[in-house]
Amino acid sequence: MLHYLIKRTLILLATLIVASLVVFVTIEVVPGDPASYMLGLNAQEDTVAALRAELGLDKSRVARYFSWVGGLVTGDFGTSYTYRTPVADMVADRMWVSLPLAIYALLLSTLIAFPAGVYAASRRGGTTDTVVMALTQLGVAIPNFWFAMLLVLLFAINLGWFSAGGFPGWDAGVFQALKSLTLPAIALALPQASILTRVMRSSLLDVLNEDYMRTARAKGLTRRQALWKHALRNAMVPVLTIIGLQFSFLLAGAIIIENVFYLPGLGRLIFQSIASRDLIVVESVVMLLVLAVVLVTFLVDLAYAWVDPRLRGAR
Amino acid sequence: MSDSLLQLNGVSLSIYDTPILHDVSLQVSSGSVLGIIGESGSGKSMTAFSIMQLLPAGSELRGSIVFDGVQLDALDETQLCNIRGNDIGMVFQEPMTALNPVQTIGAQVAESIALHKSVSAKEALVQAAAVLERVGLPNKAFPLSRYPHELSGGQRQRVVIAIAVALEPKLLIADEPTTALDVTTQAEILNLLKKLVDESDMAMILITHDLAVVSEVADHLVIMRHGRILDSAPTRQIFNELKHPYTKALYTASSHSPERATQPDTQAPLLELTGLVCEYPVGQRPIFGKRKTFRAVDEVSLAIYAGESVGLVGESGCGKSTLARALLGLSPVKAGQISLRGETLSIDAGFSRAVRREMQVVFQDPYSSFNPRHRVGRLISEPLHVLDSQPSAAELKALIRSTLESVGLDEVDADKYIHEFSGGQRQRIAIARALIIRPALIILDEAVSALDVSVRAQILDLLAELANTHALAYLFISHDLSVVRRITDRVLVMKNGSIVERGDTEQVFASPQNSYTKNLLAAAPQLPATSAQVI
């Protein structure tokens, strides 16, 4: 187990180093000089040069890479070219919206998918199964921004239970903040829950056909006991994989939903930064997202080993 | 008989209106063993599942099943759950998959105890440990915290047996319990089952396709075919009289010796191996340094002459399949030399097409070794790619026809898909695929192990006939000693990667020199003699 942990940790570090290089090089080859962009078309050449020096753009690429990475490690993400505020503060503000939203949506999707998937699998071919499969088909097919607008129409405009958008901040109280995240979380969770339900169902159906399920029944377990005690844990590996991928997607991929609900999240921050050539913000946020994805993958790997002893390696 | 523990009377079963069992009646009394014999599709496993009342969806069962005075088919699910595992235990064919891979063996045995007895979880584990000791898994060597993947096939089967006998059931149903195991392990498991029956006055139903296996254990036999019982009598009487024609056919097929007339050409070897070594990496790769390697084939030297049939026997994991793969150029070779017709082959660069066309292979599983989306014509003509000049469309068609005909199939079969054929026909197609480019040597890797005895006899005849007409050499790899004895000229016995004994087949079987060979032969079940006239 220790060997497994060390190996996973090393892979995690290596991934981060490679990712930082890729992010840095990609940003380097993107056309457009932040300094001339910020000063406009009519700027004097020496003014641009002065700004470049101030932003540190005149140093060699190697030096800039190491100062960037060094900054990341110590928590100094640099200063935004456009807003002149520390990137770390900007990211932290946005993180407090995106992270809770992602977790909220993931919880919702898991809470829907587990019972739905288990229920459909245990009644394969029955009416419930057919209805669940039809609904998940619909859930995958409906674009989530459109579904989001339907939610706004119904719950915000017609019923008035929720506000149509915006985020009051956590200072306004946990309840208010969560309330404003509820409709976006539902919109995000719908397609994820549909996919997860299908994965849960098919994975469970595979396991239910395994020989050891027959052994379990021959022991005298009821169908339900056999499902809970023997099938569920064995069906978890593919489900965990999907949950890991979904969390990564929810953290950064919520940009459209953030726009529909006017939420100040990470997705909108990246979008605005790219539009205004605020490359240092782009670099740092992308790197942060890479870190999040890699960490989630790491946690999923650990969860695999917890679920399946065969992955723990020789003792 | 009124003292019988289990009595089936006129049991019929259909699944979604497809009849499976017809009017099955049988009985078992305490302390005795009933053998149910049949080929695949005979309904022998479904009979077991009918007794357990664990039938697939859409099943309709008629007739009566009385167990210990209780009408089983009248019980509700809760009452049945109290009987399953408690009064009736069951052991399955495939020990590798019969255990839950994510639970320890202790937990799986204890679960069955805790389910039927009101004991604490701790006490259930203590009792589980005692049961595992009883089935030959001493707790010192096999602690309760072991997971199934840390055990061998035979050890896993012991765990499955432990689960089945944990509550001292009155009846144990063993469905092909040794089919997936090596001969020596098979002998151990059969002894264990016999011992358990003798110790506790338990009744046992032993389901198998193997007459030899059942003859050593069962008191009474039932022969099934197409869901019907054809013959039923005490074991000795069945074998002595071979009264029913099907019983006789099974017996004859089990001991069938194909007529072989080839004279191997012993001038110069067709294929020669010298000091062949194959290794493969095992375990996880350490963070620094190389992975450990396992030497699967350890300095093996052998020669095969044109037209000769050579047997290679050994238990699972002895390296026989790795050796076969190395011969085909499919597995990397660490050291040693392979030469074909006196010419040394380059091991590192992979075999040339000229070499590949000389050697073909037939694998054990005739279904999964074919692409299900290709038609048979395309499947069997695939090896033609190694020829330098491709045949024209008309030539190809003629070639496919003649090859199919030579394995006993028809021209029209070329347009069918593989799922439309039975197991024996699929194996004929596999042989056709090997045959189509007229190789000098065919490697048969457990090629008849998955077949029913009657089909196996036909395939063995086919192989013998093809050897006669095409001057083919065979390397016949098998764990089934009786088959190897009947189809090979010479035999090699392999253990832990080395050949421990070699010689003329009859000589090795009649007077084995090596202790390992002696053990193998002693463990192999023997068909009992019969006084009936066998053709």
PDB file of C-alpha atoms in Angstrom, chain B residues 127-274:
ATOM      1  CA  GLN B 127     -15.946 -20.626  13.379  1.00  0.00           C
ATOM      2  CA  ALA B 128     -14.896 -19.640   9.843  1.00  0.00           C
ATOM      3  CA  ALA B 129     -11.283 -20.264  10.819  1.00  0.00           C
ATOM      4  CA  ALA B 130     -12.221 -23.741  12.039  1.00  0.00           C
ATOM      5  CA  VAL B 131     -14.064 -24.529   8.788  1.00  0.00           C
ATOM      6  CA  LEU B 132     -11.115 -23.361   6.684  1.00  0.00           C
ATOM      7  CA  GLU B 133      -8.854 -25.656   8.732  1.00  0.00           C
ATOM      8  CA  ARG B 134     -11.256 -28.484   8.011  1.00  0.00           C
ATOM      9  CA  VAL B 135     -11.072 -28.022   4.231  1.00  0.00           C
ATOM     10  CA  GLY B 136      -7.289 -28.010   4.322  1.00  0.00           C
ATOM     11  CA  LEU B 137      -6.446 -24.319   4.579  1.00  0.00           C
ATOM     12  CA  PRO B 138      -4.500 -24.025   7.864  1.00  0.00           C
ATOM     13  CA  ASN B 139      -4.918 -20.559   9.341  1.00  0.00           C
ATOM     14  CA  LYS B 140      -1.201 -20.154   9.843  1.00  0.00           C
ATOM     15  CA  ALA B 141      -0.499 -20.334   6.135  1.00  0.00           C
ATOM     16  CA  PHE B 142      -3.836 -18.903   5.001  1.00  0.00           C
ATOM     17  CA  PRO B 143      -4.996 -16.254   7.486  1.00  0.00           C
ATOM     18  CA  LEU B 144      -8.590 -15.043   7.312  1.00  0.00           C
ATOM     19  CA  SER B 145      -7.363 -11.694   5.978  1.00  0.00           C
ATOM     20  CA  ARG B 146      -6.332 -13.203   2.633  1.00  0.00           C
ATOM     21  CA  TYR B 147      -8.100 -12.035  -0.492  1.00  0.00           C
ATOM     22  CA  PRO B 148      -9.132 -14.543  -3.188  1.00  0.00           C
ATOM     23  CA  HIS B 149      -6.561 -13.214  -5.684  1.00  0.00           C
ATOM     24  CA  GLU B 150      -3.799 -14.212  -3.282  1.00  0.00           C
ATOM     25  CA  LEU B 151      -4.765 -17.892  -3.575  1.00  0.00           C
ATOM     26  CA  SER B 152      -4.368 -20.512  -6.314  1.00  0.00           C
ATOM     27  CA  GLY B 153      -7.308 -22.136  -8.094  1.00  0.00           C
ATOM     28  CA  GLY B 154      -7.296 -25.211  -5.876  1.00  0.00           C
ATOM     29  CA  GLN B 155      -7.073 -23.106  -2.713  1.00  0.00           C
ATOM     30  CA  ARG B 156      -9.951 -20.942  -3.887  1.00  0.00           C
ATOM     31  CA  GLN B 157     -12.027 -24.026  -4.539  1.00  0.00           C
ATOM     32  CA  ARG B 158     -11.328 -25.051  -0.926  1.00  0.00           C
ATOM     33  CA  VAL B 159     -12.688 -21.678   0.216  1.00  0.00           C
ATOM     34  CA  VAL B 160     -15.829 -22.191  -1.897  1.00  0.00           C
ATOM     35  CA  ILE B 161     -16.211 -25.634  -0.328  1.00  0.00           C
ATOM     36  CA  ALA B 162     -15.695 -24.100   3.119  1.00  0.00           C
ATOM     37  CA  ILE B 163     -18.558 -21.681   2.433  1.00  0.00           C
ATOM     38  CA  ALA B 164     -20.747 -24.557   1.278  1.00  0.00           C
ATOM     39  CA  VAL B 165     -20.041 -26.859   4.250  1.00  0.00           C
ATOM     40  CA  ALA B 166     -19.684 -24.188   6.955  1.00  0.00           C
ATOM     41  CA  LEU B 167     -23.117 -24.975   8.387  1.00  0.00           C
ATOM     42  CA  GLU B 168     -22.821 -28.738   7.993  1.00  0.00           C
ATOM     43  CA  PRO B 169     -25.554 -28.936   5.351  1.00  0.00           C
ATOM     44  CA  LYS B 170     -27.484 -32.138   4.819  1.00  0.00           C
ATOM     45  CA  LEU B 171     -26.873 -31.935   1.076  1.00  0.00           C
ATOM     46  CA  LEU B 172     -23.923 -30.638  -0.912  1.00  0.00           C
ATOM     47  CA  ILE B 173     -24.299 -29.982  -4.635  1.00  0.00           C
ATOM     48  CA  ALA B 174     -20.973 -29.825  -6.481  1.00  0.00           C
ATOM     49  CA  ASP B 175     -21.325 -28.624 -10.088  1.00  0.00           C
ATOM     50  CA  GLU B 176     -18.185 -29.594 -12.054  1.00  0.00           C
ATOM     51  CA  PRO B 177     -16.053 -28.785  -8.987  1.00  0.00           C
ATOM     52  CA  THR B 178     -12.778 -29.969 -10.496  1.00  0.00           C
ATOM     53  CA  THR B 179     -13.142 -29.243 -14.212  1.00  0.00           C
ATOM     54  CA  ALA B 180     -11.056 -26.093 -14.072  1.00  0.00           C
ATOM     55  CA  LEU B 181      -8.307 -27.668 -11.965  1.00  0.00           C
ATOM     56  CA  ASP B 182      -5.100 -29.615 -12.623  1.00  0.00           C
ATOM     57  CA  VAL B 183      -5.115 -33.380 -12.204  1.00  0.00           C
ATOM     58  CA  THR B 184      -3.253 -33.422  -8.908  1.00  0.00           C
ATOM     59  CA  THR B 185      -5.442 -30.632  -7.499  1.00  0.00           C
ATOM     60  CA  GLN B 186      -8.486 -32.424  -8.866  1.00  0.00           C
ATOM     61  CA  ALA B 187      -7.517 -35.568  -6.949  1.00  0.00           C
ATOM     62  CA  GLU B 188      -7.053 -33.537  -3.738  1.00  0.00           C
ATOM     63  CA  ILE B 189     -10.415 -31.785  -4.069  1.00  0.00           C
ATOM     64  CA  LEU B 190     -12.218 -35.070  -4.814  1.00  0.00           C
ATOM     65  CA  ASN B 191     -10.606 -36.637  -1.751  1.00  0.00           C
ATOM     66  CA  LEU B 192     -11.677 -33.668   0.347  1.00  0.00           C
ATOM     67  CA  LEU B 193     -15.278 -33.937  -0.865  1.00  0.00           C
ATOM     68  CA  LYS B 194     -15.305 -37.678  -0.172  1.00  0.00           C
ATOM     69  CA  LYS B 195     -13.878 -37.093   3.302  1.00  0.00           C
ATOM     70  CA  LEU B 196     -16.550 -34.469   4.084  1.00  0.00           C
ATOM     71  CA  VAL B 197     -19.315 -36.847   3.004  1.00  0.00           C
ATOM     72  CA  ASP B 198     -17.922 -39.682   5.136  1.00  0.00           C
ATOM     73  CA  GLU B 199     -17.328 -37.493   8.194  1.00  0.00           C
ATOM     74  CA  SER B 200     -20.745 -35.944   8.509  1.00  0.00           C
ATOM     75  CA  ASP B 201     -23.223 -38.300   6.846  1.00  0.00           C
ATOM     76  CA  MET B 202     -23.883 -35.584   4.301  1.00  0.00           C
ATOM     77  CA  ALA B 203     -25.432 -36.393   0.921  1.00  0.00           C
ATOM     78  CA  MET B 204     -23.696 -35.108  -2.192  1.00  0.00           C
ATOM     79  CA  ILE B 205     -24.693 -34.573  -5.797  1.00  0.00           C
ATOM     80  CA  LEU B 206     -21.626 -34.492  -8.024  1.00  0.00           C
ATOM     81  CA  ILE B 207     -22.295 -33.047 -11.459  1.00  0.00           C
ATOM     82  CA  THR B 208     -19.672 -33.661 -14.121  1.00  0.00           C
ATOM     83  CA  HIS B 209     -19.069 -34.457 -17.756  1.00  0.00           C
ATOM     84  CA  ASP B 210     -16.151 -36.729 -16.849  1.00  0.00           C
ATOM     85  CA  LEU B 211     -17.010 -40.416 -16.413  1.00  0.00           C
ATOM     86  CA  ALA B 212     -13.641 -41.191 -14.877  1.00  0.00           C
ATOM     87  CA  VAL B 213     -13.996 -38.529 -12.176  1.00  0.00           C
ATOM     88  CA  VAL B 214     -17.440 -39.609 -11.112  1.00  0.00           C
ATOM     89  CA  SER B 215     -16.649 -43.323 -11.143  1.00  0.00           C
ATOM     90  CA  GLU B 216     -14.268 -42.894  -8.230  1.00  0.00           C
ATOM     91  CA  VAL B 217     -16.658 -40.991  -6.005  1.00  0.00           C
ATOM     92  CA  ALA B 218     -20.315 -41.703  -6.761  1.00  0.00           C
ATOM     93  CA  ASP B 219     -22.435 -44.537  -5.382  1.00  0.00           C
ATOM     94  CA  HIS B 220     -25.217 -44.068  -7.859  1.00  0.00           C
ATOM     95  CA  LEU B 221     -25.194 -42.530 -11.333  1.00  0.00           C
ATOM     96  CA  VAL B 222     -27.696 -40.674 -13.438  1.00  0.00           C
ATOM     97  CA  ILE B 223     -26.964 -40.099 -17.123  1.00  0.00           C
ATOM     98  CA  MET B 224     -28.654 -37.075 -18.691  1.00  0.00           C
ATOM     99  CA  ARG B 225     -29.054 -35.879 -22.242  1.00  0.00           C
ATOM    100  CA  HIS B 226     -31.198 -33.102 -23.707  1.00  0.00           C
ATOM    101  CA  GLY B 227     -32.867 -32.534 -20.333  1.00  0.00           C
ATOM    102  CA  ARG B 228     -33.906 -36.154 -19.838  1.00  0.00           C
ATOM    103  CA  ILE B 229     -32.595 -38.912 -17.630  1.00  0.00           C
ATOM    104  CA  LEU B 230     -31.600 -41.794 -19.880  1.00  0.00           C
ATOM    105  CA  ASP B 231     -30.001 -44.180 -17.462  1.00  0.00           C
ATOM    106  CA  SER B 232     -29.922 -44.483 -13.692  1.00  0.00           C
ATOM    107  CA  ALA B 233     -28.299 -47.238 -11.631  1.00  0.00           C
ATOM    108  CA  PRO B 234     -25.612 -47.933  -9.026  1.00  0.00           C
ATOM    109  CA  THR B 235     -22.210 -46.845 -10.343  1.00  0.00           C
ATOM    110  CA  ARG B 236     -20.701 -50.304 -10.632  1.00  0.00           C
ATOM    111  CA  GLN B 237     -23.714 -51.603 -12.485  1.00  0.00           C
ATOM    112  CA  ILE B 238     -23.677 -48.701 -14.950  1.00  0.00           C
ATOM    113  CA  PHE B 239     -20.062 -49.291 -15.883  1.00  0.00           C
ATOM    114  CA  ASN B 240     -20.370 -53.056 -15.898  1.00  0.00           C
ATOM    115  CA  GLU B 241     -23.388 -53.255 -18.140  1.00  0.00           C
ATOM    116  CA  LEU B 242     -23.289 -50.050 -20.209  1.00  0.00           C
ATOM    117  CA  LYS B 243     -26.906 -50.865 -20.798  1.00  0.00           C
ATOM    118  CA  HIS B 244     -28.181 -47.712 -22.434  1.00  0.00           C
ATOM    119  CA  PRO B 245     -26.727 -47.007 -25.889  1.00  0.00           C
ATOM    120  CA  TYR B 246     -25.909 -43.412 -24.906  1.00  0.00           C
ATOM    121  CA  THR B 247     -24.036 -44.575 -21.810  1.00  0.00           C
ATOM    122  CA  LYS B 248     -22.075 -46.893 -24.008  1.00  0.00           C
ATOM    123  CA  ALA B 249     -21.435 -44.122 -26.532  1.00  0.00           C
ATOM    124  CA  LEU B 250     -20.138 -41.849 -23.761  1.00  0.00           C
ATOM    125  CA  TYR B 251     -17.906 -44.587 -22.412  1.00  0.00           C
ATOM    126  CA  THR B 252     -16.541 -45.373 -25.853  1.00  0.00           C
ATOM    127  CA  ALA B 253     -15.955 -41.708 -26.658  1.00  0.00           C
ATOM    128  CA  SER B 254     -14.149 -41.165 -23.334  1.00  0.00           C
ATOM    129  CA  SER B 255     -11.693 -43.919 -24.096  1.00  0.00           C
ATOM    130  CA  HIS B 256     -11.609 -43.330 -27.835  1.00  0.00           C
ATOM    131  CA  SER B 257      -8.278 -43.900 -29.552  1.00  0.00           C
ATOM    132  CA  PRO B 258      -8.054 -42.505 -33.058  1.00  0.00           C
ATOM    133  CA  GLU B 259      -6.404 -44.684 -35.666  1.00  0.00           C
ATOM    134  CA  ARG B 260      -3.066 -43.230 -36.514  1.00  0.00           C
ATOM    135  CA  ALA B 261      -0.914 -44.473 -39.316  1.00  0.00           C
ATOM    136  CA  THR B 262       1.740 -41.808 -39.773  1.00  0.00           C
ATOM    137  CA  GLN B 263       5.354 -42.784 -39.712  1.00  0.00           C
ATOM    138  CA  PRO B 264       7.376 -39.839 -38.462  1.00  0.00           C
ATOM    139  CA  ASP B 265      10.296 -38.970 -40.628  1.00  0.00           C
ATOM    140  CA  THR B 266      13.171 -39.230 -38.141  1.00  0.00           C
ATOM    141  CA  GLN B 267      15.952 -38.205 -40.506  1.00  0.00           C
ATOM    142  CA  ALA B 268      16.303 -34.543 -39.599  1.00  0.00           C
ATOM    143  CA  PRO B 269      14.152 -32.585 -37.118  1.00  0.00           C
ATOM    144  CA  LEU B 270      11.518 -30.269 -38.509  1.00  0.00           C
ATOM    145  CA  LEU B 271      11.734 -27.974 -35.532  1.00  0.00           C
ATOM    146  CA  GLU B 272      14.502 -27.917 -32.978  1.00  0.00           C
ATOM    147  CA  LEU B 273      14.863 -25.890 -29.786  1.00  0.00           C
ATOM    148  CA  THR B 274      18.113 -25.627 -27.890  1.00  0.00           C
TER     149      THR B 274
END
